[in-house]
N, CA, C and O atoms as a MOPAC input file, in Angstrom:
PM7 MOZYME 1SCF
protein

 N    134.58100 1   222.26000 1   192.43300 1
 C    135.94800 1   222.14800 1   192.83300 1
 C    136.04900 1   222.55300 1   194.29500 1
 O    135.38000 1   223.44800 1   194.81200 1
 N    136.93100 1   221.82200 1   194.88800 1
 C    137.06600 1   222.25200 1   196.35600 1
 C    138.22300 1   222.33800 1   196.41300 1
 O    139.15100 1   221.95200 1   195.70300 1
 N    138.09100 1   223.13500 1   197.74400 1
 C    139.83300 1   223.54100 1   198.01100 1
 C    140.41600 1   222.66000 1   199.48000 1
 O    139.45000 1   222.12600 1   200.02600 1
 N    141.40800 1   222.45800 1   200.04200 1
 C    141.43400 1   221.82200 1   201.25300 1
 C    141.07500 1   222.01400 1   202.02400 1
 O    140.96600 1   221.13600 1   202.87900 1
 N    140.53900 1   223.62800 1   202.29800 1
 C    140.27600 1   224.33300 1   203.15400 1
 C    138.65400 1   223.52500 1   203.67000 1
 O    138.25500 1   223.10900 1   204.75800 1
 N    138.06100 1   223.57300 1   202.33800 1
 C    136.85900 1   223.36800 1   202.33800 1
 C    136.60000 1   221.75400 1   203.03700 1
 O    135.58900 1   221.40500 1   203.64600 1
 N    137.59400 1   221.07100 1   202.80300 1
 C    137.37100 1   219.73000 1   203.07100 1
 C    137.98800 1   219.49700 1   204.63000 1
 O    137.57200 1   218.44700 1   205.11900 1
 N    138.88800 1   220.25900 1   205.49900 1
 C    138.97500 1   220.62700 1   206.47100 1
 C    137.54600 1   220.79700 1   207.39000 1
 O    137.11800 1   220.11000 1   208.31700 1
 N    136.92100 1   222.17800 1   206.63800 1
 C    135.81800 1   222.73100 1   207.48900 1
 C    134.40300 1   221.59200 1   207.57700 1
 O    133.55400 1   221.68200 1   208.46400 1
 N    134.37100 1   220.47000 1   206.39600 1
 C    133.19100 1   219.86000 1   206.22100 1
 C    133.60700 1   218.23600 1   207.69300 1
 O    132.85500 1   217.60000 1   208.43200 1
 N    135.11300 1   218.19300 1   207.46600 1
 C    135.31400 1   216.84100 1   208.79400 1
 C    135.39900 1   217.17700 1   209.94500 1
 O    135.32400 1   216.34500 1   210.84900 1
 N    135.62400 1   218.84000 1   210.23200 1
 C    135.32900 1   219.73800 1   211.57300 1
 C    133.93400 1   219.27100 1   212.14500 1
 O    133.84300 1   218.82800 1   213.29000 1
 N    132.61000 1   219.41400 1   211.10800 1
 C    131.54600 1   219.18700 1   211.95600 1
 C    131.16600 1   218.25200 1   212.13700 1
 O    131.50600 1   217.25200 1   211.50600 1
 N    130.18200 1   218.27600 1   213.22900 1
 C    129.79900 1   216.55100 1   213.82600 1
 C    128.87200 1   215.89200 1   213.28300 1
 O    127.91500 1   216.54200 1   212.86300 1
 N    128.86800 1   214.38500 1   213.12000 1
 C    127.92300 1   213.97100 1   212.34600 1
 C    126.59100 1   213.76600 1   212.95800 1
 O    125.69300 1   213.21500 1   212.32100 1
 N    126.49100 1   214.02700 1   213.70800 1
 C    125.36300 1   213.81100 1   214.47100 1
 C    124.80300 1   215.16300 1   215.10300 1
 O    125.68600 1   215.98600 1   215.34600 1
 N    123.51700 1   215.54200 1   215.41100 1
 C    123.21400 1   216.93700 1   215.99200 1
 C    123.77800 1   216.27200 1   217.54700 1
 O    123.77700 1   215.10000 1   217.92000 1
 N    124.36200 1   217.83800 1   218.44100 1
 C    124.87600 1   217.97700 1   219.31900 1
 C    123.29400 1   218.20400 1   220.37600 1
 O    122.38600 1   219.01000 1   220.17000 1
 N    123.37900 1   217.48400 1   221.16900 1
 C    122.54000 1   217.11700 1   222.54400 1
 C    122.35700 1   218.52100 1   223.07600 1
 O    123.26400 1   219.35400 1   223.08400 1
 N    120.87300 1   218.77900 1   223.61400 1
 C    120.79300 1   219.72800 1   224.34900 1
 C    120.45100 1   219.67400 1   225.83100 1
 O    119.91100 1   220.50100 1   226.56600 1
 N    121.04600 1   218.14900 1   226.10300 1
 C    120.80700 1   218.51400 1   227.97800 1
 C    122.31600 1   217.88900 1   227.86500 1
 O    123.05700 1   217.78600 1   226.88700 1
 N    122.54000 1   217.40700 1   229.60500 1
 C    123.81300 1   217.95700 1   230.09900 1
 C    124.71400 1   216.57900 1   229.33500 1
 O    124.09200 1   215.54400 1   229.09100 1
 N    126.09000 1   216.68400 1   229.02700 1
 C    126.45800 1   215.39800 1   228.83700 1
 C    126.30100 1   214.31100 1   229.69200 1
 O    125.91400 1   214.23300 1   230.85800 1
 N    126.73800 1   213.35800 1   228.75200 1
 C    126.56800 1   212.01800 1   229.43300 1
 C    127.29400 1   211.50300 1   230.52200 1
 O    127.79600 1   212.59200 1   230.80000 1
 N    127.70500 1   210.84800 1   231.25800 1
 C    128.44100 1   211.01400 1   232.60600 1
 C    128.72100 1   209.39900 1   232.04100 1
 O    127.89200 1   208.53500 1   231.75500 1
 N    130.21400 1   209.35300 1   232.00100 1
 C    130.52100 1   208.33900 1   231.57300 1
 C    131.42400 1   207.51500 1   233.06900 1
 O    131.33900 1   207.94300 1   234.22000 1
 N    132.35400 1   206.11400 1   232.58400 1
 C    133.23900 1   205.71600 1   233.94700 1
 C    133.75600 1   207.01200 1   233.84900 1
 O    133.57600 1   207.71500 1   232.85500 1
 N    134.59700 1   207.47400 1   235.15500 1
 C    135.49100 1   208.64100 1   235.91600 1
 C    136.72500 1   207.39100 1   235.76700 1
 O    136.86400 1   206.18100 1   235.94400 1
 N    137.74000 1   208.98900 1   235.16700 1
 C    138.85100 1   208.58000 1   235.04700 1
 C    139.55900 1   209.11800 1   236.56600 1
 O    139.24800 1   210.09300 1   237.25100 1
 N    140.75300 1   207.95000 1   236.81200 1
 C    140.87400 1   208.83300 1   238.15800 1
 C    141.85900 1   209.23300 1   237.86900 1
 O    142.38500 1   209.21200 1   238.98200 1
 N    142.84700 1   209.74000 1   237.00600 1
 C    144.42300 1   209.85200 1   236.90900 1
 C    144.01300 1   211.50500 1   236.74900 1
 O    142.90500 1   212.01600 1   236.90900 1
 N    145.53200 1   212.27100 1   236.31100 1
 C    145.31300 1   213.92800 1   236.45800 1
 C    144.68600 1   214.00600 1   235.41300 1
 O    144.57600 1   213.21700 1   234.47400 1
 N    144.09300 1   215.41200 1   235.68000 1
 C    143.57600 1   216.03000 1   234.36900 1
 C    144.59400 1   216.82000 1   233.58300 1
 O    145.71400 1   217.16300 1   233.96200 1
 N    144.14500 1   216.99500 1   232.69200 1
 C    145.02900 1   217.35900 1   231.62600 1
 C    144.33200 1   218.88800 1   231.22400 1
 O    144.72900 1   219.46000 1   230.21000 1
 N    143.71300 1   219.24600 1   231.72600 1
 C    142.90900 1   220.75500 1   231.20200 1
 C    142.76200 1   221.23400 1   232.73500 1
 O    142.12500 1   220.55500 1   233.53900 1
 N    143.34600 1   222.36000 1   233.06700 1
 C    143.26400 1   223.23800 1   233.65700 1
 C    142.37400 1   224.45700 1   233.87000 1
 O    142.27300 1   225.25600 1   232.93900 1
 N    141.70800 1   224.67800 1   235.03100 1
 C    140.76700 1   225.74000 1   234.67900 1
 C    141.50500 1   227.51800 1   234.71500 1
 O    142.17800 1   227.89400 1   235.67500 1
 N    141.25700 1   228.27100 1   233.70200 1
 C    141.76400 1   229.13700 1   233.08500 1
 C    141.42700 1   230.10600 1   235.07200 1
 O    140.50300 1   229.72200 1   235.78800 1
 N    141.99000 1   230.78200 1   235.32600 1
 C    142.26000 1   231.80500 1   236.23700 1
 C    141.18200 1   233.06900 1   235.46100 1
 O    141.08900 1   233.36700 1   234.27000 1
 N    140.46300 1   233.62600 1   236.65800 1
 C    139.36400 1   235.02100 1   235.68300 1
 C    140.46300 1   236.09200 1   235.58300 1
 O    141.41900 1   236.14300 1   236.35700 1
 N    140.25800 1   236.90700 1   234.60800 1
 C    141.24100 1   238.31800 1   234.09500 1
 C    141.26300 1   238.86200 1   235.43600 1
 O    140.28100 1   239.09800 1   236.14100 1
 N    142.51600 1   239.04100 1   235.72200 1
 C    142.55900 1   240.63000 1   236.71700 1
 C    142.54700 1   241.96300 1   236.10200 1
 O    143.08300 1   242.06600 1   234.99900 1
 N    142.01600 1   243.01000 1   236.64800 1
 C    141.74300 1   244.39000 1   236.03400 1
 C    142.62300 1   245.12900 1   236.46600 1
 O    142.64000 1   245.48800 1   237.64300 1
 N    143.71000 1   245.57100 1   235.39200 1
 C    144.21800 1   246.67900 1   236.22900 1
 C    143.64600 1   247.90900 1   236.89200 1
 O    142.44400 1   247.99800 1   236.64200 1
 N    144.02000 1   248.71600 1   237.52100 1
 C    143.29900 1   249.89600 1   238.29900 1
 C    142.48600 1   250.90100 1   237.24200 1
 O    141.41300 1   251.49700 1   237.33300 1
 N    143.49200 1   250.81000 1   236.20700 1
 C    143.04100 1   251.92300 1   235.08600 1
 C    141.68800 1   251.28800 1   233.89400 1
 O    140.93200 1   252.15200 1   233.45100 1
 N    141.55200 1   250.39100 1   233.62000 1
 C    140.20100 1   249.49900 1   232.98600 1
 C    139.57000 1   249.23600 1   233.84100 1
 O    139.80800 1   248.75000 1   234.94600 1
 N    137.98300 1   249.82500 1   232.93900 1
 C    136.73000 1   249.16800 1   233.65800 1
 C    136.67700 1   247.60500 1   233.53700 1
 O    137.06700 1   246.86200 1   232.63600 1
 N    135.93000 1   247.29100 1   235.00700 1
 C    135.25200 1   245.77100 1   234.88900 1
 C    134.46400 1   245.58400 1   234.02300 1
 O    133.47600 1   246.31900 1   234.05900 1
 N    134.52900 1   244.70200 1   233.05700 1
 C    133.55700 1   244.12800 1   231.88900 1
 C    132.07200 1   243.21300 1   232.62200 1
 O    130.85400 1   243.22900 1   232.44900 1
 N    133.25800 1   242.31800 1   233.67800 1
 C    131.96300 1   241.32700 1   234.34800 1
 C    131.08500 1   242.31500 1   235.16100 1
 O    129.98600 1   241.81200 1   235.39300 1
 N    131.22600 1   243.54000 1   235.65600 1
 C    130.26400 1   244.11600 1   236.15300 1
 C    129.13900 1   244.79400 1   235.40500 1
 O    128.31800 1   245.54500 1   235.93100 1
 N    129.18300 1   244.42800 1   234.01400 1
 C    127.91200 1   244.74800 1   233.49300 1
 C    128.16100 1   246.58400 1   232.77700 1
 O    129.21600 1   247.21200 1   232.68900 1
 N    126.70700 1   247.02400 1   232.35900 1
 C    127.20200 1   247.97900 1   231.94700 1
 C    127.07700 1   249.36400 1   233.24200 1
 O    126.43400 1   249.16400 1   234.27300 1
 N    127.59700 1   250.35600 1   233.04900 1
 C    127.35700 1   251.23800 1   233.77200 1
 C    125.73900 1   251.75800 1   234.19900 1
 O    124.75400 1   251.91500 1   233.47700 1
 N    125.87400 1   251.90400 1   235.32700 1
 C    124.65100 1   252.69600 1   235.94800 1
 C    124.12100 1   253.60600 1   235.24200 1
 O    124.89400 1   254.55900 1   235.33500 1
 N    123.22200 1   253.90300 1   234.55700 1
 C    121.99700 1   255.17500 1   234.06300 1
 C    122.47500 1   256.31800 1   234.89000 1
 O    122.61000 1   256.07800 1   236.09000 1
 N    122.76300 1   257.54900 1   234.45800 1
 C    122.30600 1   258.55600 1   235.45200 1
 C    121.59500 1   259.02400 1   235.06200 1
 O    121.42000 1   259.25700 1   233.86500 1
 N    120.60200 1   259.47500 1   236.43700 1
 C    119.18500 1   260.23800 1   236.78400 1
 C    119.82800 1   262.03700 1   235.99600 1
 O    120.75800 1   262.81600 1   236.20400 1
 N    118.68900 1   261.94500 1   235.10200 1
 C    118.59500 1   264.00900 1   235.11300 1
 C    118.32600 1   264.65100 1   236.11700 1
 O    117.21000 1   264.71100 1   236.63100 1
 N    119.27500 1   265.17100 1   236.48100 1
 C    119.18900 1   266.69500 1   237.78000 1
 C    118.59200 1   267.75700 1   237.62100 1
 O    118.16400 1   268.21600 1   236.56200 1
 N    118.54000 1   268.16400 1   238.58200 1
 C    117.64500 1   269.80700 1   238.09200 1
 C    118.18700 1   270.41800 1   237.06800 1
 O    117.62400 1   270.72600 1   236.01700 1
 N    119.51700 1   270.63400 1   237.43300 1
 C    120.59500 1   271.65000 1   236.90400 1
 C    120.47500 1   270.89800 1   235.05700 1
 O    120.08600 1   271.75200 1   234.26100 1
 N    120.69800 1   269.79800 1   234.55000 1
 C    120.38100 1   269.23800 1   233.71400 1
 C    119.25400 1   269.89000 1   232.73000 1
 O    119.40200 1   270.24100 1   231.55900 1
 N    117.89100 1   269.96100 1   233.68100 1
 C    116.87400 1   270.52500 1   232.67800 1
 C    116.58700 1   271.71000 1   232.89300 1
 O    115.62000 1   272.14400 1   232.26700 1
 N    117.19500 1   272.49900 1   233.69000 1
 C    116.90800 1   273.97100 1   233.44700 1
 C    117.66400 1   274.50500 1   232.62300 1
 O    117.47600 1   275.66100 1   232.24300 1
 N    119.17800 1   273.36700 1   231.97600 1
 C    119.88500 1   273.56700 1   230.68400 1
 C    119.20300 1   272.97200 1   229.62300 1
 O    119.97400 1   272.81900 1   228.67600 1
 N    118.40900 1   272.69200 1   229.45900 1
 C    117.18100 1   272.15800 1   228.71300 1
 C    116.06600 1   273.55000 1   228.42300 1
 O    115.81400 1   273.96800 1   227.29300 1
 N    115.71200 1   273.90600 1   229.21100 1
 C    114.64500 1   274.78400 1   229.43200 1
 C    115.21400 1   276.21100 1   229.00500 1
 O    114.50100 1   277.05500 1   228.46200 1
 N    116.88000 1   276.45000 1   229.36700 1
 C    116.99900 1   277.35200 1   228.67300 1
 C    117.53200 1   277.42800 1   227.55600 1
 O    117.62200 1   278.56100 1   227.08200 1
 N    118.03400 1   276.33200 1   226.80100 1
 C    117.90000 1   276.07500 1   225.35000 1
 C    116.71600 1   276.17900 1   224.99200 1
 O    116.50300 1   276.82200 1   223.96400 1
 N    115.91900 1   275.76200 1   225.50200 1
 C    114.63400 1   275.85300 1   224.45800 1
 C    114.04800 1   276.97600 1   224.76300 1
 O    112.99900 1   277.08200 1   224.12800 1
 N    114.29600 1   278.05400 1   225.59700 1
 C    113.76200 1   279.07300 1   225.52200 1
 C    114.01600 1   280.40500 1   224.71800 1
 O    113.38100 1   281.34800 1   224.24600 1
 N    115.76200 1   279.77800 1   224.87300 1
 C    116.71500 1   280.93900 1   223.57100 1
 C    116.15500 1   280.08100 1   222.22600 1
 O    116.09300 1   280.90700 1   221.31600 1
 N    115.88400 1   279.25100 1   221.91700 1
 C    115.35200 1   278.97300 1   220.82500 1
 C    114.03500 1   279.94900 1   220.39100 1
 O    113.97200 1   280.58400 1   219.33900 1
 N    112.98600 1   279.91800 1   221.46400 1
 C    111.44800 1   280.45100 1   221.36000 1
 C    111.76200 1   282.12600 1   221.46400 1
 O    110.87300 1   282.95100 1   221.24900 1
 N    112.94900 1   282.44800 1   221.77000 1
 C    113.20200 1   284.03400 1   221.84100 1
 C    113.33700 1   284.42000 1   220.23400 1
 O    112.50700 1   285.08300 1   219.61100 1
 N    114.59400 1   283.84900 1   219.68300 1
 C    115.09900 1   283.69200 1   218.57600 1
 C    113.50200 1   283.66900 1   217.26600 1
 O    113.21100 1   284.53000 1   216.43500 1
 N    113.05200 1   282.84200 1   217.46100 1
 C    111.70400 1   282.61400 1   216.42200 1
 C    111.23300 1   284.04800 1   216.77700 1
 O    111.45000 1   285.02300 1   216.05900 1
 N    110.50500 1   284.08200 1   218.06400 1
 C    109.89800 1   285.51100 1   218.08900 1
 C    110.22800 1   286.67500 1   217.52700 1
 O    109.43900 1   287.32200 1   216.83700 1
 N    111.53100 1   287.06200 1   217.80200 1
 C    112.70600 1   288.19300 1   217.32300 1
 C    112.00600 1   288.15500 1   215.95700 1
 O    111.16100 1   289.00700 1   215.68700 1
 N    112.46100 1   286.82700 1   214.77000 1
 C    112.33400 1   287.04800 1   213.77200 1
 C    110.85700 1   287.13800 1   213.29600 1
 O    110.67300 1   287.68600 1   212.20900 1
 N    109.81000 1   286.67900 1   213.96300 1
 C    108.06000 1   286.96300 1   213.79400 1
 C    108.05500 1   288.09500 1   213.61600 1
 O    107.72400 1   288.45800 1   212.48600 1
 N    108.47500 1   289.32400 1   214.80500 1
 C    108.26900 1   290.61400 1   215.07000 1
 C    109.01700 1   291.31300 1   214.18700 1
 O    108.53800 1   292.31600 1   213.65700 1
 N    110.39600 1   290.85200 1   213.88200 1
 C    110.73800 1   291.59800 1   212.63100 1
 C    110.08300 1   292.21400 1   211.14300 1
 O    110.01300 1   293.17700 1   210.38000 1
 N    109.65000 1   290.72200 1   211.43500 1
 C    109.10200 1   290.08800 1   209.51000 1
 C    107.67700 1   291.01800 1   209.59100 1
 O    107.09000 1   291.34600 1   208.56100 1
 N    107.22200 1   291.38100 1   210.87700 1
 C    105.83300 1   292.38300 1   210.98100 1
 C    106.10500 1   293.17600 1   211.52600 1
 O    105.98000 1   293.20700 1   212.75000 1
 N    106.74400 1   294.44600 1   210.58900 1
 C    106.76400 1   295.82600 1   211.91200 1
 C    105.42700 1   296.12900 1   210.52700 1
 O    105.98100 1   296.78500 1   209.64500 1
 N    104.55200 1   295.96000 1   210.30500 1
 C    104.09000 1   297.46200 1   209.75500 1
 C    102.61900 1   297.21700 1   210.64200 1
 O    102.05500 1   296.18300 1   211.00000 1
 N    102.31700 1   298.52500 1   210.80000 1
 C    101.05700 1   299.25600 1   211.59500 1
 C    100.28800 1   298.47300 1   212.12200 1
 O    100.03400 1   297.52700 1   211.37700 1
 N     99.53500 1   298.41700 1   213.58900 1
 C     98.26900 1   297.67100 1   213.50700 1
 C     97.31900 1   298.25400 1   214.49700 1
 O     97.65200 1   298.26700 1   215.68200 1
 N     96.08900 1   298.77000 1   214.10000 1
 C     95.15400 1   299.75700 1   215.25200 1
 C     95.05800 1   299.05600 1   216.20100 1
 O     94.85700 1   297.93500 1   215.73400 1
 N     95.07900 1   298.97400 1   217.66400 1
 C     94.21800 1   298.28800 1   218.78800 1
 C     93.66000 1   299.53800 1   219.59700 1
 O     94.03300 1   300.65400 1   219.95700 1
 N     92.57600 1   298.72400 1   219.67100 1
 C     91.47200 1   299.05200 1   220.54400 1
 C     91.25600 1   298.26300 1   221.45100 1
 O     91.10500 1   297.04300 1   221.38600 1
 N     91.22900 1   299.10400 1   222.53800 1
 C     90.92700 1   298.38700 1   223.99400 1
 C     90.50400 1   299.20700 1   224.92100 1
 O     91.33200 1   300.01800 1   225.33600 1
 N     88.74000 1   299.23800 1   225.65900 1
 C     88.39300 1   299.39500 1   226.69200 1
 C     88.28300 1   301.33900 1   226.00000 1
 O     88.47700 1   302.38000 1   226.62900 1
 N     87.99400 1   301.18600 1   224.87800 1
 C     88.01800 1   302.48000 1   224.85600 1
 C     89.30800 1   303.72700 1   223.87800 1
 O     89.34200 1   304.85500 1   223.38700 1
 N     90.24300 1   302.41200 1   224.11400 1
 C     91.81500 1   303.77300 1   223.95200 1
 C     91.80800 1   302.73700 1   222.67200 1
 O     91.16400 1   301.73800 1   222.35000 1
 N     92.93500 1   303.56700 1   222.09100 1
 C     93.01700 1   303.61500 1   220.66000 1
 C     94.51800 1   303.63100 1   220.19500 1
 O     94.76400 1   304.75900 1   219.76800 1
 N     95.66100 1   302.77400 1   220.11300 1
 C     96.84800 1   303.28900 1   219.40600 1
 C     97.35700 1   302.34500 1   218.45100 1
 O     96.75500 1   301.32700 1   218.11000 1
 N     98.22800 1   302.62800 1   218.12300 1
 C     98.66300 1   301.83200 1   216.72500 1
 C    100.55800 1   301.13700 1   217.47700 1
 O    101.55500 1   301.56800 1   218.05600 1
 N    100.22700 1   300.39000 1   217.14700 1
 C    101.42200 1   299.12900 1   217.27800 1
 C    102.13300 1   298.66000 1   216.10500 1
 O    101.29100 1   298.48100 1   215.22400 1
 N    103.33100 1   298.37100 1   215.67600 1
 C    103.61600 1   297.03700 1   215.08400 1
 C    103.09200 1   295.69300 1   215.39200 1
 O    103.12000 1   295.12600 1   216.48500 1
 N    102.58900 1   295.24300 1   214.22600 1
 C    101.86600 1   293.68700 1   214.27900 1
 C    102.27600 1   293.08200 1   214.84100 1
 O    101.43500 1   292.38600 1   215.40900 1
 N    103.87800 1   292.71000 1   215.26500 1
 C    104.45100 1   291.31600 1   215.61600 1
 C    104.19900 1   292.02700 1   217.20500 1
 O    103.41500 1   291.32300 1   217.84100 1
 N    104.53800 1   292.89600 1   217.76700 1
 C    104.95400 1   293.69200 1   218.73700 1
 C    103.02300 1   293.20300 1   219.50000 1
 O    102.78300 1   292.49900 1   220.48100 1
 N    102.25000 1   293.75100 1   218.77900 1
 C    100.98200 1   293.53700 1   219.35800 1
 C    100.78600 1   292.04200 1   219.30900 1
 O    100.72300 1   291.68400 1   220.48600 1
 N    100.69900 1   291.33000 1   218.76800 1
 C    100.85300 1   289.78900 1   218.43500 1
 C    101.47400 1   289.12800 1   219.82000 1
 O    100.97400 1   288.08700 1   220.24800 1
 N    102.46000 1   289.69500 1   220.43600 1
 C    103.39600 1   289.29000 1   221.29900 1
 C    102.67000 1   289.76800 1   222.67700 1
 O    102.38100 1   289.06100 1   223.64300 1
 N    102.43800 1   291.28600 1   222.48500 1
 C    101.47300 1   291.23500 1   223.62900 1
 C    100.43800 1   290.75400 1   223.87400 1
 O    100.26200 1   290.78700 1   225.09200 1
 N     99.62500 1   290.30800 1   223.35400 1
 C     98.07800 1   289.06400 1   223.28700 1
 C     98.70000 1   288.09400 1   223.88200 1
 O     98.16700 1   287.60900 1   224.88000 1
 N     99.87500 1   287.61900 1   223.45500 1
 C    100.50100 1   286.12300 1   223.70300 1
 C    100.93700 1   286.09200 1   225.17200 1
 O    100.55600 1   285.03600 1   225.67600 1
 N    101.63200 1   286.90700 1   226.08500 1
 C    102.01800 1   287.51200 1   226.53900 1
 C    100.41300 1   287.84300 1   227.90200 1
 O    100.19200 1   287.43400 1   229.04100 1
 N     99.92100 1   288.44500 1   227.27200 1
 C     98.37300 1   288.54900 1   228.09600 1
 C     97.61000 1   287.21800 1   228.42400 1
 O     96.91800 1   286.95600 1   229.40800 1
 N     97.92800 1   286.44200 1   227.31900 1
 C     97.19700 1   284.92600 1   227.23500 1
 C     98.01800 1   284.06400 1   228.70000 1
 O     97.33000 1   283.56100 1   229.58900 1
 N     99.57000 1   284.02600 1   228.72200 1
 C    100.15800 1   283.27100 1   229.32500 1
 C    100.05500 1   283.67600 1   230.67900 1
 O    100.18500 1   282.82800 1   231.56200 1
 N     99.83600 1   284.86900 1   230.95500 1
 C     99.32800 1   285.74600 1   232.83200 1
 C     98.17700 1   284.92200 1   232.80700 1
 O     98.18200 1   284.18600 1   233.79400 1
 N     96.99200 1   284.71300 1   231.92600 1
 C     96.05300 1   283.97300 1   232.28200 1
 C     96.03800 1   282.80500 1   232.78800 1
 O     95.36900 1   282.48600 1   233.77100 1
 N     96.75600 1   282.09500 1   232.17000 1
 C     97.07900 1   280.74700 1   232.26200 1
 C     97.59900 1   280.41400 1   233.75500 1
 O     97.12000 1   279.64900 1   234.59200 1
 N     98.72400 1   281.23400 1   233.80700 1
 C     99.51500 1   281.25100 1   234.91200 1
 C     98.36000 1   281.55400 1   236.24900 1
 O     98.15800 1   280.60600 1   237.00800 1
 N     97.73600 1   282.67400 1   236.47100 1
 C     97.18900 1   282.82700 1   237.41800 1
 C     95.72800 1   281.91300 1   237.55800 1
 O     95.20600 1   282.00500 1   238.66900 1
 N     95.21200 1   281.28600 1   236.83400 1
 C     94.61300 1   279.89900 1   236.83000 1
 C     95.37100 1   278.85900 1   237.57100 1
 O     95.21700 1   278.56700 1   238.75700 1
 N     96.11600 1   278.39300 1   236.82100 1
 C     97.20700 1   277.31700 1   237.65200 1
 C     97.35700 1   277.34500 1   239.06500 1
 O     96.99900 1   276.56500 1   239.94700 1
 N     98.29200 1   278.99200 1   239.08000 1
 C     98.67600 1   279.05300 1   240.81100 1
 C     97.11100 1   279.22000 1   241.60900 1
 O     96.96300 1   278.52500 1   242.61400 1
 N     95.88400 1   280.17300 1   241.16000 1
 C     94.99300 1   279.15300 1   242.00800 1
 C     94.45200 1   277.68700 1   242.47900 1
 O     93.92100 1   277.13200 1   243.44100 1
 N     95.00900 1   277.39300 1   240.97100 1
 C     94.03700 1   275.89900 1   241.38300 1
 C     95.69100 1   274.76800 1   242.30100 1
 O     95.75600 1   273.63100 1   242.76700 1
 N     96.47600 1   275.65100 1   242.17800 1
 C     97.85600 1   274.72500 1   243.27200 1
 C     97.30300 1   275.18300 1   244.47700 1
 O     97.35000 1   274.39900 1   245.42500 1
 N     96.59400 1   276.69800 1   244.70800 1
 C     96.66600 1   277.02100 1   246.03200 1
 C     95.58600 1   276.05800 1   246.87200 1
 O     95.70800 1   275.60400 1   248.01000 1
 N     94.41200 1   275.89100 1   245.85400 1
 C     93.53300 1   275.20000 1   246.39100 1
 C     93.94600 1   273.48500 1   246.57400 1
 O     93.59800 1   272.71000 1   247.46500 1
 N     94.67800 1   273.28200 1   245.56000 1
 C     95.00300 1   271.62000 1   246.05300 1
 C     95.94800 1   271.97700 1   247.48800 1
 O     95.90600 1   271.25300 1   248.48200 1
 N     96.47300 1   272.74700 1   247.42800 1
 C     97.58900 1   273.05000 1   248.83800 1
 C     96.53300 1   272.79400 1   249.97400 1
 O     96.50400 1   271.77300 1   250.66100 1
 N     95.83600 1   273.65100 1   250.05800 1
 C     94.70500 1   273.72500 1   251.14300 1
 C     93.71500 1   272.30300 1   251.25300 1
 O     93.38900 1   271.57800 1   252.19300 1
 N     93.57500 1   272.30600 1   250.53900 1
 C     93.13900 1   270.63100 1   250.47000 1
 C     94.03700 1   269.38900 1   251.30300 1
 O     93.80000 1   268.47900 1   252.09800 1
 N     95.12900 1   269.93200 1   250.63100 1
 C     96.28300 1   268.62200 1   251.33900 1
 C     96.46800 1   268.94200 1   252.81700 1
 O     96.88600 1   268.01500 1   253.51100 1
 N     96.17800 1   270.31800 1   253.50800 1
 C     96.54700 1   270.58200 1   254.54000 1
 C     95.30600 1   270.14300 1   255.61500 1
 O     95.40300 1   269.79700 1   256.79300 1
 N     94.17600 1   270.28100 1   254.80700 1
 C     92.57200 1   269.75300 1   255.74100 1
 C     92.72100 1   268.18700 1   255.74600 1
 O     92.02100 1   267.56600 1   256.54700 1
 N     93.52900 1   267.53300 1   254.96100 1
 C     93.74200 1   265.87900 1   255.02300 1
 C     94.64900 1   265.39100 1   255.89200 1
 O     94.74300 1   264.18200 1   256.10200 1
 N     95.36300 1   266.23900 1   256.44800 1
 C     96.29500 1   266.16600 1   257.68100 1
 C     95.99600 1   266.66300 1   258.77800 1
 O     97.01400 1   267.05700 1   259.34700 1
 N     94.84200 1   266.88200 1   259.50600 1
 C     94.71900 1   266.98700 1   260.20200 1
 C     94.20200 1   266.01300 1   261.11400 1
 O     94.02900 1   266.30500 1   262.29700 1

């Protein structure tokens, strides 16, 4: 069963597939045209331009990721806090001789803590030496 609707939408389409290069250029009529070309939207002051595409990307700023850096650092505080909590009971260290007793998390933190001075003073030598390097290439 069909409805009119349906028999509408089936004499809408064309019987033939629609051409994919430019139409055909038939005689030129010379009298007026009858279709007008539509004027482009004006924008008021307060709406963005659509035809200009979408907005520009902005670049991350410093200020950007050192709000980054210190989220994620109150994050890495926060975990620690609760490591060192969850281990206060006793732990001997020995070092170089001396002898005292710590909380686990507390000593745990200082190793970690000792590890990252390492790291660090590795690094800033090996920047000092690329520095010096870059400065004998300019001459």
């Amino acid at each position: 069963m069909t409805t009119p609707r349906d028999d509408d939408r089936t004499e809408a389409l064309p019987a033939s597939p629609v051409p994919d290069g430019p139409p055909a250029v038939g005689p030129r009529d010379t009298g007026p045209s009858t279709v007008e070309p539509t004027p482009p939207p004006i924008a008021s002051p307060g709406t963005p331009d659509l035809a200009a595409g979408p907005p520009a990307k902005l670049k991350p700023t410093r200020i950007s990721g050192t709000w980054v850096a210190v989220l994620a650092s109150i994050v890495v505080l926060i975990v620690l806090l609760v490591f060192i909590l969850q281990n206060l009971t006793g732990a001997t260290i020995n070092f170089l001789g001396l002898a005292g007793t710590l909380p686990l998390g507390v000593a745990l933190l200082f190793a970690a803590i000792a590890g990252a001075i390492v790291v660090a003073l590795v690094g800033a030598a090996r920047i000092m030496q690329l520095r010096r390097q870059a400065k004998r290439g300019l001459r």
